[in-house]
JSON list of C-alpha atoms and ligand atoms in Angstrom, two decimals:
[
{"chain": "A", "resi": 29, "resn": "MET", "atom": "CA", "xyz": [51.84, -11.29, -30.42]},
{"chain": "A", "resi": 30, "resn": "ASN", "atom": "CA", "xyz": [50.60, -12.06, -26.93]},
{"chain": "A", "resi": 31, "resn": "ASN", "atom": "CA", "xyz": [46.95, -11.02, -27.09]},
{"chain": "A", "resi": 32, "resn": "SER", "atom": "CA", "xyz": [46.52, -11.02, -23.32]},
{"chain": "A", "resi": 33, "resn": "SER", "atom": "CA", "xyz": [49.02, -8.18, -22.86]},
{"chain": "A", "resi": 34, "resn": "GLU", "atom": "CA", "xyz": [47.70, -6.07, -25.73]},
{"chain": "A", "resi": 35, "resn": "LYS", "atom": "CA", "xyz": [45.18, -3.28, -25.41]},
{"chain": "A", "resi": 36, "resn": "ILE", "atom": "CA", "xyz": [44.85, -1.15, -28.51]},
{"chain": "A", "resi": 37, "resn": "ALA", "atom": "CA", "xyz": [43.87, 2.53, -28.36]},
{"chain": "A", "resi": 38, "resn": "LEU", "atom": "CA", "xyz": [41.88, 3.71, -31.37]},
{"chain": "A", "resi": 39, "resn": "GLY", "atom": "CA", "xyz": [41.26, 7.27, -32.54]},
{"chain": "A", "resi": 40, "resn": "CYS", "atom": "CA", "xyz": [40.22, 8.97, -35.76]},
{"chain": "A", "resi": 41, "resn": "ASP", "atom": "CA", "xyz": [38.66, 12.07, -37.27]},
{"chain": "A", "resi": 42, "resn": "HIS", "atom": "CA", "xyz": [35.44, 12.26, -39.30]},
{"chain": "A", "resi": 43, "resn": "ALA", "atom": "CA", "xyz": [37.21, 11.37, -42.56]},
{"chain": "A", "resi": 44, "resn": "ALA", "atom": "CA", "xyz": [38.27, 8.02, -41.15]},
{"chain": "A", "resi": 45, "resn": "TYR", "atom": "CA", "xyz": [35.26, 7.14, -39.03]},
{"chain": "A", "resi": 46, "resn": "GLN", "atom": "CA", "xyz": [34.11, 4.35, -41.37]},
{"chain": "A", "resi": 47, "resn": "LEU", "atom": "CA", "xyz": [37.58, 2.78, -41.58]},
{"chain": "A", "resi": 48, "resn": "LYS", "atom": "CA", "xyz": [38.04, 3.07, -37.81]},
{"chain": "A", "resi": 49, "resn": "GLU", "atom": "CA", "xyz": [34.83, 1.11, -37.32]},
{"chain": "A", "resi": 50, "resn": "GLN", "atom": "CA", "xyz": [36.16, -1.59, -39.67]},
{"chain": "A", "resi": 51, "resn": "VAL", "atom": "CA", "xyz": [39.50, -1.72, -37.86]},
{"chain": "A", "resi": 52, "resn": "LYS", "atom": "CA", "xyz": [37.65, -1.90, -34.54]},
{"chain": "A", "resi": 53, "resn": "ALA", "atom": "CA", "xyz": [35.51, -4.84, -35.71]},
{"chain": "A", "resi": 54, "resn": "HIS", "atom": "CA", "xyz": [38.66, -6.54, -37.00]},
{"chain": "A", "resi": 55, "resn": "LEU", "atom": "CA", "xyz": [40.49, -6.13, -33.67]},
{"chain": "A", "resi": 56, "resn": "LYS", "atom": "CA", "xyz": [37.47, -7.48, -31.82]},
{"chain": "A", "resi": 57, "resn": "ALA", "atom": "CA", "xyz": [37.34, -10.49, -34.15]},
{"chain": "A", "resi": 58, "resn": "LEU", "atom": "CA", "xyz": [40.99, -11.13, -33.30]},
{"chain": "A", "resi": 59, "resn": "GLY", "atom": "CA", "xyz": [40.05, -11.15, -29.63]},
{"chain": "A", "resi": 60, "resn": "LEU", "atom": "CA", "xyz": [42.04, -8.04, -28.80]},
{"chain": "A", "resi": 61, "resn": "GLU", "atom": "CA", "xyz": [41.11, -5.66, -26.03]},
{"chain": "A", "resi": 62, "resn": "LEU", "atom": "CA", "xyz": [40.72, -2.09, -27.22]},
{"chain": "A", "resi": 63, "resn": "LYS", "atom": "CA", "xyz": [39.70, 1.39, -26.15]},
{"chain": "A", "resi": 64, "resn": "ASP", "atom": "CA", "xyz": [37.93, 3.55, -28.70]},
{"chain": "A", "resi": 65, "resn": "PHE", "atom": "CA", "xyz": [38.58, 7.26, -28.15]},
{"chain": "A", "resi": 66, "resn": "GLY", "atom": "CA", "xyz": [36.31, 8.25, -31.07]},
{"chain": "A", "resi": 67, "resn": "THR", "atom": "CA", "xyz": [35.27, 10.03, -33.07]},
{"chain": "A", "resi": 68, "resn": "PHE", "atom": "CA", "xyz": [31.91, 8.31, -33.11]},
{"chain": "A", "resi": 69, "resn": "ASP", "atom": "CA", "xyz": [30.25, 9.71, -36.25]},
{"chain": "A", "resi": 70, "resn": "GLU", "atom": "CA", "xyz": [31.05, 11.70, -39.38]},
{"chain": "A", "resi": 71, "resn": "SER", "atom": "CA", "xyz": [30.55, 15.19, -37.91]},
{"chain": "A", "resi": 72, "resn": "SER", "atom": "CA", "xyz": [33.61, 17.34, -38.54]},
{"chain": "A", "resi": 73, "resn": "VAL", "atom": "CA", "xyz": [36.22, 17.21, -35.78]},
{"chain": "A", "resi": 74, "resn": "ASP", "atom": "CA", "xyz": [39.92, 18.06, -35.42]},
{"chain": "A", "resi": 75, "resn": "TYR", "atom": "CA", "xyz": [42.35, 15.15, -35.77]},
{"chain": "A", "resi": 76, "resn": "PRO", "atom": "CA", "xyz": [44.96, 16.48, -33.24]},
{"chain": "A", "resi": 77, "resn": "ASP", "atom": "CA", "xyz": [42.45, 15.89, -30.43]},
{"chain": "A", "resi": 78, "resn": "TYR", "atom": "CA", "xyz": [42.24, 12.18, -31.25]},
{"chain": "A", "resi": 79, "resn": "ALA", "atom": "CA", "xyz": [45.99, 11.86, -31.75]},
{"chain": "A", "resi": 80, "resn": "PHE", "atom": "CA", "xyz": [46.38, 13.31, -28.27]},
{"chain": "A", "resi": 81, "resn": "PHE", "atom": "CA", "xyz": [43.86, 10.93, -26.66]},
{"chain": "A", "resi": 82, "resn": "VAL", "atom": "CA", "xyz": [45.52, 7.88, -28.22]},
{"chain": "A", "resi": 83, "resn": "GLY", "atom": "CA", "xyz": [49.09, 9.05, -27.64]},
{"chain": "A", "resi": 84, "resn": "LYS", "atom": "CA", "xyz": [48.45, 9.80, -23.97]},
{"chain": "A", "resi": 85, "resn": "ALA", "atom": "CA", "xyz": [46.84, 6.38, -23.50]},
{"chain": "A", "resi": 86, "resn": "VAL", "atom": "CA", "xyz": [49.94, 4.71, -24.94]},
{"chain": "A", "resi": 87, "resn": "VAL", "atom": "CA", "xyz": [52.63, 6.68, -23.09]},
{"chain": "A", "resi": 88, "resn": "SER", "atom": "CA", "xyz": [50.70, 6.37, -19.81]},
{"chain": "A", "resi": 89, "resn": "GLY", "atom": "CA", "xyz": [50.54, 2.59, -20.22]},
{"chain": "A", "resi": 90, "resn": "GLU", "atom": "CA", "xyz": [46.75, 2.51, -20.24]},
{"chain": "A", "resi": 91, "resn": "CYS", "atom": "CA", "xyz": [47.04, 0.94, -23.69]},
{"chain": "A", "resi": 92, "resn": "SER", "atom": "CA", "xyz": [49.94, -1.04, -25.12]},
{"chain": "A", "resi": 93, "resn": "ARG", "atom": "CA", "xyz": [49.74, 0.43, -28.64]},
{"chain": "A", "resi": 94, "resn": "GLY", "atom": "CA", "xyz": [47.55, 2.71, -30.70]},
{"chain": "A", "resi": 95, "resn": "ILE", "atom": "CA", "xyz": [46.02, 3.05, -34.13]},
{"chain": "A", "resi": 96, "resn": "VAL", "atom": "CA", "xyz": [45.14, 6.53, -35.42]},
{"chain": "A", "resi": 97, "resn": "LEU", "atom": "CA", "xyz": [43.33, 7.35, -38.63]},
{"chain": "A", "resi": 98, "resn": "CYS", "atom": "CA", "xyz": [42.45, 10.46, -40.62]},
{"chain": "A", "resi": 99, "resn": "GLY", "atom": "CA", "xyz": [41.87, 11.19, -44.30]},
{"chain": "A", "resi": 100, "resn": "THR", "atom": "CA", "xyz": [45.49, 10.84, -45.34]},
{"chain": "A", "resi": 101, "resn": "GLY", "atom": "CA", "xyz": [46.94, 9.62, -42.05]},
{"chain": "A", "resi": 102, "resn": "ILE", "atom": "CA", "xyz": [49.39, 12.51, -42.30]},
{"chain": "A", "resi": 103, "resn": "GLY", "atom": "CA", "xyz": [47.89, 15.05, -39.92]},
{"chain": "A", "resi": 104, "resn": "ILE", "atom": "CA", "xyz": [47.09, 12.59, -37.19]},
{"chain": "A", "resi": 105, "resn": "SER", "atom": "CA", "xyz": [50.55, 10.98, -37.39]},
{"chain": "A", "resi": 106, "resn": "ILE", "atom": "CA", "xyz": [52.25, 14.38, -37.20]},
{"chain": "A", "resi": 107, "resn": "ALA", "atom": "CA", "xyz": [50.16, 15.23, -34.14]},
{"chain": "A", "resi": 108, "resn": "ALA", "atom": "CA", "xyz": [50.77, 11.88, -32.43]},
{"chain": "A", "resi": 109, "resn": "ASN", "atom": "CA", "xyz": [54.52, 12.23, -32.95]},
{"chain": "A", "resi": 110, "resn": "LYS", "atom": "CA", "xyz": [54.52, 15.47, -30.92]},
{"chain": "A", "resi": 111, "resn": "ILE", "atom": "CA", "xyz": [53.94, 13.40, -27.78]},
{"chain": "A", "resi": 112, "resn": "PRO", "atom": "CA", "xyz": [57.25, 12.33, -26.22]},
{"chain": "A", "resi": 113, "resn": "GLY", "atom": "CA", "xyz": [57.51, 8.56, -26.32]},
{"chain": "A", "resi": 114, "resn": "ILE", "atom": "CA", "xyz": [55.21, 8.13, -29.30]},
{"chain": "A", "resi": 115, "resn": "ARG", "atom": "CA", "xyz": [56.67, 6.65, -32.46]},
{"chain": "A", "resi": 116, "resn": "ALA", "atom": "CA", "xyz": [53.82, 6.87, -34.95]},
{"chain": "A", "resi": 117, "resn": "ALA", "atom": "CA", "xyz": [54.30, 5.33, -38.39]},
{"chain": "A", "resi": 118, "resn": "LEU", "atom": "CA", "xyz": [52.12, 6.19, -41.36]},
{"chain": "A", "resi": 119, "resn": "CYS", "atom": "CA", "xyz": [51.88, 3.03, -43.45]},
{"chain": "A", "resi": 120, "resn": "HIS", "atom": "CA", "xyz": [50.38, 2.52, -46.88]},
{"chain": "A", "resi": 121, "resn": "ASP", "atom": "CA", "xyz": [51.78, -0.95, -47.55]},
{"chain": "A", "resi": 122, "resn": "LEU", "atom": "CA", "xyz": [52.79, -4.19, -45.88]},
{"chain": "A", "resi": 123, "resn": "PHE", "atom": "CA", "xyz": [56.53, -3.60, -46.14]},
{"chain": "A", "resi": 124, "resn": "THR", "atom": "CA", "xyz": [56.46, -0.39, -44.12]},
{"chain": "A", "resi": 125, "resn": "ALA", "atom": "CA", "xyz": [54.02, -1.98, -41.64]},
{"chain": "A", "resi": 126, "resn": "GLN", "atom": "CA", "xyz": [56.63, -4.66, -40.96]},
{"chain": "A", "resi": 127, "resn": "ALA", "atom": "CA", "xyz": [59.66, -2.36, -41.05]},
{"chain": "A", "resi": 128, "resn": "CYS", "atom": "CA", "xyz": [58.16, 0.20, -38.67]},
{"chain": "A", "resi": 129, "resn": "ARG", "atom": "CA", "xyz": [57.85, -2.51, -36.04]},
{"chain": "A", "resi": 130, "resn": "GLU", "atom": "CA", "xyz": [61.19, -4.26, -36.67]},
{"chain": "A", "resi": 131, "resn": "HIS", "atom": "CA", "xyz": [63.28, -1.09, -37.01]},
{"chain": "A", "resi": 132, "resn": "ASN", "atom": "CA", "xyz": [61.33, 1.69, -35.28]},
{"chain": "A", "resi": 133, "resn": "ASN", "atom": "CA", "xyz": [59.30, -0.16, -32.66]},
{"chain": "A", "resi": 134, "resn": "ALA", "atom": "CA", "xyz": [56.38, 1.99, -33.79]},
{"chain": "A", "resi": 135, "resn": "ASN", "atom": "CA", "xyz": [53.91, 2.07, -30.94]},
{"chain": "A", "resi": 136, "resn": "VAL", "atom": "CA", "xyz": [51.28, 3.88, -33.00]},
{"chain": "A", "resi": 137, "resn": "LEU", "atom": "CA", "xyz": [50.12, 2.94, -36.50]},
{"chain": "A", "resi": 138, "resn": "ALA", "atom": "CA", "xyz": [48.63, 5.71, -38.65]},
{"chain": "A", "resi": 139, "resn": "LEU", "atom": "CA", "xyz": [46.32, 4.94, -41.56]},
{"chain": "A", "resi": 140, "resn": "GLY", "atom": "CA", "xyz": [44.83, 7.13, -44.30]},
{"chain": "A", "resi": 141, "resn": "ALA", "atom": "CA", "xyz": [41.19, 6.34, -44.98]},
{"chain": "A", "resi": 142, "resn": "ARG", "atom": "CA", "xyz": [41.20, 8.32, -48.23]},
{"chain": "A", "resi": 143, "resn": "VAL", "atom": "CA", "xyz": [44.30, 6.50, -49.40]},
{"chain": "A", "resi": 144, "resn": "LEU", "atom": "CA", "xyz": [43.82, 2.86, -48.51]},
{"chain": "A", "resi": 145, "resn": "GLU", "atom": "CA", "xyz": [41.35, 0.23, -49.61]},
{"chain": "A", "resi": 146, "resn": "PRO", "atom": "CA", "xyz": [39.81, -1.16, -46.39]},
{"chain": "A", "resi": 147, "resn": "GLN", "atom": "CA", "xyz": [41.07, -4.68, -47.04]},
{"chain": "A", "resi": 148, "resn": "LEU", "atom": "CA", "xyz": [44.67, -3.48, -47.38]},
{"chain": "A", "resi": 149, "resn": "ALA", "atom": "CA", "xyz": [44.28, -1.37, -44.23]},
{"chain": "A", "resi": 150, "resn": "LEU", "atom": "CA", "xyz": [43.27, -4.48, -42.27]},
{"chain": "A", "resi": 151, "resn": "GLU", "atom": "CA", "xyz": [46.21, -6.43, -43.70]},
{"chain": "A", "resi": 152, "resn": "ILE", "atom": "CA", "xyz": [48.53, -3.60, -42.63]},
{"chain": "A", "resi": 153, "resn": "VAL", "atom": "CA", "xyz": [47.04, -3.79, -39.13]},
{"chain": "A", "resi": 154, "resn": "ASP", "atom": "CA", "xyz": [47.68, -7.56, -39.03]},
{"chain": "A", "resi": 155, "resn": "VAL", "atom": "CA", "xyz": [51.32, -7.23, -40.07]},
{"chain": "A", "resi": 156, "resn": "TRP", "atom": "CA", "xyz": [51.91, -4.35, -37.65]},
{"chain": "A", "resi": 157, "resn": "LEU", "atom": "CA", "xyz": [50.32, -6.32, -34.79]},
{"chain": "A", "resi": 158, "resn": "LYS", "atom": "CA", "xyz": [52.30, -9.50, -35.30]},
{"chain": "A", "resi": 159, "resn": "THR", "atom": "CA", "xyz": [55.75, -8.06, -36.08]},
{"chain": "A", "resi": 160, "resn": "GLU", "atom": "CA", "xyz": [58.18, -7.78, -33.19]},
{"chain": "A", "resi": 161, "resn": "PHE", "atom": "CA", "xyz": [60.84, -5.10, -32.66]},
{"chain": "A", "resi": 162, "resn": "ALA", "atom": "CA", "xyz": [64.28, -6.38, -33.72]},
{"chain": "A", "resi": 163, "resn": "GLY", "atom": "CA", "xyz": [66.21, -4.46, -31.04]},
{"chain": "A", "resi": 164, "resn": "ASP", "atom": "CA", "xyz": [70.03, -4.42, -31.28]},
{"chain": "A", "resi": 165, "resn": "ARG", "atom": "CA", "xyz": [71.33, -1.49, -33.41]},
{"chain": "A", "resi": 166, "resn": "HIS", "atom": "CA", "xyz": [67.77, -0.24, -33.84]},
{"chain": "A", "resi": 167, "resn": "GLN", "atom": "CA", "xyz": [67.49, 0.33, -30.09]},
{"chain": "A", "resi": 168, "resn": "ARG", "atom": "CA", "xyz": [70.55, 2.61, -30.23]},
{"chain": "A", "resi": 169, "resn": "ARG", "atom": "CA", "xyz": [68.77, 4.72, -32.86]},
{"chain": "A", "resi": 170, "resn": "LEU", "atom": "CA", "xyz": [65.56, 4.88, -30.85]},
{"chain": "A", "resi": 171, "resn": "ASP", "atom": "CA", "xyz": [67.62, 5.99, -27.85]},
{"chain": "A", "resi": 172, "resn": "LYS", "atom": "CA", "xyz": [68.87, 8.88, -30.00]},
{"chain": "A", "resi": 173, "resn": "ILE", "atom": "CA", "xyz": [65.26, 9.85, -30.77]},
{"chain": "A", "resi": 174, "resn": "THR", "atom": "CA", "xyz": [64.60, 9.86, -27.03]},
{"chain": "A", "resi": 175, "resn": "GLY", "atom": "CA", "xyz": [67.72, 11.99, -26.66]},
{"chain": "A", "resi": 176, "resn": "ILE", "atom": "CA", "xyz": [66.26, 14.56, -29.05]},
{"chain": "A", "resi": 177, "resn": "GLU", "atom": "CA", "xyz": [63.02, 14.62, -27.03]},
{"chain": "A", "resi": 178, "resn": "ASP", "atom": "CA", "xyz": [64.96, 15.06, -23.79]},
{"chain": "A", "resi": 179, "resn": "THR", "atom": "CA", "xyz": [67.15, 17.85, -25.21]},
{"chain": "A", "resi": 180, "resn": "CYS", "atom": "CA", "xyz": [64.12, 19.75, -26.50]},
{"chain": "A", "resi": 181, "resn": "ALA", "atom": "CA", "xyz": [62.37, 19.36, -23.14]},
{"chain": "A", "resi": 182, "resn": "VAL", "atom": "CA", "xyz": [65.38, 20.74, -21.26]},
{"chain": "A", "resi": 183, "resn": "GLU", "atom": "CA", "xyz": [65.78, 23.66, -23.69]},
{"chain": "A", "resi": 184, "resn": "HIS", "atom": "CA", "xyz": [62.09, 24.42, -23.43]},
{"chain": "A", "resi": 185, "resn": "ALA", "atom": "CA", "xyz": [62.23, 24.39, -19.63]},
{"chain": "A", "resi": 186, "resn": "GLN", "atom": "CA", "xyz": [65.24, 26.74, -19.72]},
{"chain": "A", "resi": 187, "resn": "GLU", "atom": "CA", "xyz": [63.42, 29.14, -22.04]},
{"chain": "A", "resi": 188, "resn": "LEU", "atom": "CA", "xyz": [60.41, 29.17, -19.73]},
{"chain": "A", "resi": 189, "resn": "ALA", "atom": "CA", "xyz": [62.65, 29.77, -16.71]},
{"chain": "A", "resi": 190, "resn": "ASN", "atom": "CA", "xyz": [64.28, 32.70, -18.55]},
{"chain": "A", "resi": 191, "resn": "ILE", "atom": "CA", "xyz": [60.87, 34.21, -19.38]},
{"chain": "A", "resi": 192, "resn": "VAL", "atom": "CA", "xyz": [59.73, 33.90, -15.76]},
{"chain": "A", "resi": 193, "resn": "GLN", "atom": "CA", "xyz": [63.00, 35.48, -14.57]},
{"chain": "A", "resi": 194, "resn": "GLU", "atom": "CA", "xyz": [62.64, 38.40, -17.03]},
{"chain": "A", "resi": 195, "resn": "GLN", "atom": "CA", "xyz": [59.08, 39.01, -15.84]},
{"chain": "A", "resi": 196, "resn": "LYS", "atom": "CA", "xyz": [60.34, 39.22, -12.26]},
{"chain": "A", "resi": 197, "resn": "ASN", "atom": "CA", "xyz": [63.04, 41.76, -13.18]},
{"chain": "B", "resi": 9, "resn": "RB5", "atom": "C1", "xyz": [40.08, 16.32, -42.93]},
{"chain": "B", "resi": 9, "resn": "RB5", "atom": "O1", "xyz": [39.43, 16.95, -43.97]},
{"chain": "B", "resi": 9, "resn": "RB5", "atom": "C2", "xyz": [41.51, 16.00, -43.33]},
{"chain": "B", "resi": 9, "resn": "RB5", "atom": "O2", "xyz": [42.25, 17.16, -43.46]},
{"chain": "B", "resi": 9, "resn": "RB5", "atom": "C3", "xyz": [42.14, 15.05, -42.35]},
{"chain": "B", "resi": 9, "resn": "RB5", "atom": "O3", "xyz": [41.38, 13.91, -42.25]},
{"chain": "B", "resi": 9, "resn": "RB5", "atom": "C4", "xyz": [43.54, 14.59, -42.68]},
{"chain": "B", "resi": 9, "resn": "RB5", "atom": "O4", "xyz": [43.63, 14.10, -43.98]},
{"chain": "B", "resi": 9, "resn": "RB5", "atom": "C5", "xyz": [44.62, 15.52, -42.33]},
{"chain": "B", "resi": 9, "resn": "RB5", "atom": "O5", "xyz": [45.83, 15.22, -42.44]}
]
């Protein structure tokens, strides 16, 4: 990992506020630059908002990678994966933290605060940060994921064009 080129986007809902703060302190101790998109206390919020903030920061290039957290990690990973270009991986162990980088080039890590002990969560973060994408045949598969995104975008645009045309008629 080249720390100087990394800037980590962080986002969570209320259920994961405490763990997000621990991850944030850990990243700072590692000397990593980060941007914290919140939430900033335990008042109830909606996890898709924070998935969107983090995902947009990553696909725009403002941040190199992102970490999102909610109670289970499920909702916020589902939401983050709706953003074209985001490959969010929900990890509960060190093996998947490594594999999601090597095989899937996961640019967002999702963690479940109600699932993970904090110490394991930080170890998952470490493995995910240091593991490089293996490329080769895995790149071909990621290209197919991008192909699905592109196909859906084209079909969506065609549907919108049809609706606009029908309204004109
Ligand atoms: C919030 O209660 C909870 O639903 C959320 O943190 C997350 O677990 C959703 O997937």
